[in-house]
PDB file of C-alpha atoms and ligand atoms in Angstrom:
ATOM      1  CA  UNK I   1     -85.343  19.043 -93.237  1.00 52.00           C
ATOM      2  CA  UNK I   2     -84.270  19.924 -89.989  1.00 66.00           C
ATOM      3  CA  UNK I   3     -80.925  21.176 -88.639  1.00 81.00           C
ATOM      4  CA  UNK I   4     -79.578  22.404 -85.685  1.00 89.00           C
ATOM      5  CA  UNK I   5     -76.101  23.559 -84.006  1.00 91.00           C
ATOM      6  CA  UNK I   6     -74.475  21.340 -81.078  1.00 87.00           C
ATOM      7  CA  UNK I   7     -71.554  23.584 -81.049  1.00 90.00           C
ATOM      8  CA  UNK I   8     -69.444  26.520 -82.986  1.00 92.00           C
ATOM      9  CA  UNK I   9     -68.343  23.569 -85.703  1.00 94.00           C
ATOM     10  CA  UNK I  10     -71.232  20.957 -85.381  1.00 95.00           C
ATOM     11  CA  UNK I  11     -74.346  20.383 -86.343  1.00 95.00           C
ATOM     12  CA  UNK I  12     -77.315  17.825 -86.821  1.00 95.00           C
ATOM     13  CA  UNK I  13     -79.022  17.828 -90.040  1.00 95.00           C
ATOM     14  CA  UNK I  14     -81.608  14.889 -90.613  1.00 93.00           C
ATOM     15  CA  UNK I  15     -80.318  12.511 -87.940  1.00 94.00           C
ATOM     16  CA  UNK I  16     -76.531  13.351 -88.918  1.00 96.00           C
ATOM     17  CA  UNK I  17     -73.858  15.361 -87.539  1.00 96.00           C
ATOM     18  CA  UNK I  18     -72.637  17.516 -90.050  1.00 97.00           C
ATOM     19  CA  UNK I  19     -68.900  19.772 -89.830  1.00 97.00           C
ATOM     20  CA  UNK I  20     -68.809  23.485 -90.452  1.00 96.00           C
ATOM     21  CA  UNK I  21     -67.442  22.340 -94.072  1.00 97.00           C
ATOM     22  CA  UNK I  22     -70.263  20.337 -94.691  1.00 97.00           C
ATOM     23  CA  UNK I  23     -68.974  16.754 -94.312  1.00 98.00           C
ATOM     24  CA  UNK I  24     -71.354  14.620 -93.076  1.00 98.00           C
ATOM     25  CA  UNK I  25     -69.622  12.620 -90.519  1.00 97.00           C
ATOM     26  CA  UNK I  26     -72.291  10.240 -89.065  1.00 97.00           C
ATOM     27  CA  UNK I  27     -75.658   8.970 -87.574  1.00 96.00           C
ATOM     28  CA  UNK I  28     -76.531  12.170 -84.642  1.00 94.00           C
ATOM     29  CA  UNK I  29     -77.434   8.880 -82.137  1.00 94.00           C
ATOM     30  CA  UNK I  30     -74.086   8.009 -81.730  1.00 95.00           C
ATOM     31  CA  UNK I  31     -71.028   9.707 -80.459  1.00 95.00           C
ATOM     32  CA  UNK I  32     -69.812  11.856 -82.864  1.00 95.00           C
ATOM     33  CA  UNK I  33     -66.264  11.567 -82.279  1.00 96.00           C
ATOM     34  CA  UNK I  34     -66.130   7.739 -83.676  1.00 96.00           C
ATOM     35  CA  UNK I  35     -66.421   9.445 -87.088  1.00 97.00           C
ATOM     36  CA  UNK I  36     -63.215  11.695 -86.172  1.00 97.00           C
ATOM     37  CA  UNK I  37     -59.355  11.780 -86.939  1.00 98.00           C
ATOM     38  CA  UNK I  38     -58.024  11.479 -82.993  1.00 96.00           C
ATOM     39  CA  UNK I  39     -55.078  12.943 -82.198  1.00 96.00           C
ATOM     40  CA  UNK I  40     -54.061  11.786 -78.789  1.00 94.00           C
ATOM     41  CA  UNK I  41     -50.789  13.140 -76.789  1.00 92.00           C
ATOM     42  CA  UNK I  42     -49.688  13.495 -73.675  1.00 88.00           C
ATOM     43  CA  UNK I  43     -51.728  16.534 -71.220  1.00 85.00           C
ATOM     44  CA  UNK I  44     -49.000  19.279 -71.408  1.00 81.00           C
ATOM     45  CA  UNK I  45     -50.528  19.785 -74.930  1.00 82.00           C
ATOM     46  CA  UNK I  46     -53.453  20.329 -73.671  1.00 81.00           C
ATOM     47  CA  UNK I  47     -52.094  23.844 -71.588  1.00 79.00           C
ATOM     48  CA  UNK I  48     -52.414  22.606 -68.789  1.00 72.00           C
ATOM     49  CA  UNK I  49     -49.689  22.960 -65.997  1.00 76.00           C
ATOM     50  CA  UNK I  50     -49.153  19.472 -64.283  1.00 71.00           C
ATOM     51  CA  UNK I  51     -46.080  17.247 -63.399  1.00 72.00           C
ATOM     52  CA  UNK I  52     -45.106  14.827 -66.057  1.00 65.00           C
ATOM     53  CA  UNK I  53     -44.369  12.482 -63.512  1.00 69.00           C
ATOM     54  CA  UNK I  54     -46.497  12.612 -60.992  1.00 72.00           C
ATOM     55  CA  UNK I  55     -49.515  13.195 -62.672  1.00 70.00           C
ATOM     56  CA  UNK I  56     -49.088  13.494 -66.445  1.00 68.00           C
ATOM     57  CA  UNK I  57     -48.603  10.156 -67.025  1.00 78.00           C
ATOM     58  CA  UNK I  58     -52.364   9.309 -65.537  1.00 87.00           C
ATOM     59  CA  UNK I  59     -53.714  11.642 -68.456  1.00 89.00           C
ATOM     60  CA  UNK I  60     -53.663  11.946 -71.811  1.00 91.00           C
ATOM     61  CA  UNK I  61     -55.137  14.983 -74.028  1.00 93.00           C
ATOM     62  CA  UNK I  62     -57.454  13.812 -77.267  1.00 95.00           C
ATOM     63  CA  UNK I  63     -58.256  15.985 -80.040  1.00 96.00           C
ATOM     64  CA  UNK I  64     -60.907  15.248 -82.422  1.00 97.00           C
ATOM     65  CA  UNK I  65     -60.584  16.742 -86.163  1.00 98.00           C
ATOM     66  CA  UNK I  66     -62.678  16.371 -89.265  1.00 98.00           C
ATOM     67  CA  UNK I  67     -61.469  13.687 -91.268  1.00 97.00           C
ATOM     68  CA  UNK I  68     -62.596  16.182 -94.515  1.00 98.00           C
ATOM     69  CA  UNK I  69     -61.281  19.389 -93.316  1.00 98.00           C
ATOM     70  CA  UNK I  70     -59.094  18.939 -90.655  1.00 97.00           C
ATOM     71  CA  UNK I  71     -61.003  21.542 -88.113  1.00 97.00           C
ATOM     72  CA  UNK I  72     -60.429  20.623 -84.853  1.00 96.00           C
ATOM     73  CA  UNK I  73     -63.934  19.658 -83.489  1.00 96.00           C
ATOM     74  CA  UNK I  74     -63.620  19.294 -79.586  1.00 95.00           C
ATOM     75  CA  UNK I  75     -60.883  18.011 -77.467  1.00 94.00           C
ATOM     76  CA  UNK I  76     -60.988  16.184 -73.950  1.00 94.00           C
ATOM     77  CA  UNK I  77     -58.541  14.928 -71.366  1.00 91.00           C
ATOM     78  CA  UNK I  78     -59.349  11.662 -69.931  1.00 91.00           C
ATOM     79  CA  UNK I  79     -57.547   9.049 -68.074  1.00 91.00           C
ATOM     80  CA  UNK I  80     -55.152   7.158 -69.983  1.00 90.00           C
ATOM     81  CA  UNK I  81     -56.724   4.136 -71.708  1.00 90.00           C
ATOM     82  CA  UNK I  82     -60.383   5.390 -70.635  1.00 91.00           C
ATOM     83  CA  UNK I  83     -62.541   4.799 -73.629  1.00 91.00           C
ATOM     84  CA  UNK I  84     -63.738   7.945 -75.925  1.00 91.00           C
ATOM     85  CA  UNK I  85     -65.849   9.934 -73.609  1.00 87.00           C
ATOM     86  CA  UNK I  86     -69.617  10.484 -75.349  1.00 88.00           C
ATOM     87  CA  UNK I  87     -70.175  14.056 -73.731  1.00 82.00           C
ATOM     88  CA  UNK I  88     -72.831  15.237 -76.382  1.00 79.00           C
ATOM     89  CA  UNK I  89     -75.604  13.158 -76.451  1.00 79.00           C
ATOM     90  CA  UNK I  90     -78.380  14.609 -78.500  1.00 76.00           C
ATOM     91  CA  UNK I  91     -81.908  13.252 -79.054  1.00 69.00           C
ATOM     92  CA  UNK I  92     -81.687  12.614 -82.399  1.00 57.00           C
ATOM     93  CA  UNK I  93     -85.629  12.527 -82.523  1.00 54.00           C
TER      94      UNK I  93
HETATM   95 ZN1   ZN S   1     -64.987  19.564 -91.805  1.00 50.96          ZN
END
């Protein structure tokens, strides 16, 4: 048994990320938000203060939730049809 935080909401328990609630929500080798609900919007949701037109457009603002509780897990902007961005990789051991 091991088990260790990756952030306020997530951890890695035996090789699998785990939510606050306990849902296990997949393999820790992977990127974690595949096993997510996504939300994705456009970037004014994400607070930030940008031109809709200009520059808005380009973005888009993603929010990640747990499919069993519905807490909101992490949240990125990326450019619009970028692929999922894998920003916590973890050695899984
Ligand atoms: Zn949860």
């Amino acid at each position: 048994m091991s088990a260790r935080d990756v952030t306020e909401f997530l951890r890695i328990e035996n090789g699998s990320f785990v939510c606050r609630c306990g849902h296990v929500l997949g393999d820790a080798r992977r990127n974690f938000k595949e096993f997510t609900l996504i939300e994705e919007g456009p970037i004014h949701e994400a607070g930030l203060r940008v031109n809709p037109y200009r520059v808005g457009g380009r973005f888009v603002f993603r929010q990640f939730y747990c499919p069993n509780c519905l807490l909101r897990l992490e949240t990125e902007v990326a450019l619009t049809g970028e692929p999922i961005l894998w920003d916590i990789q973890v050695d899984a051991g």
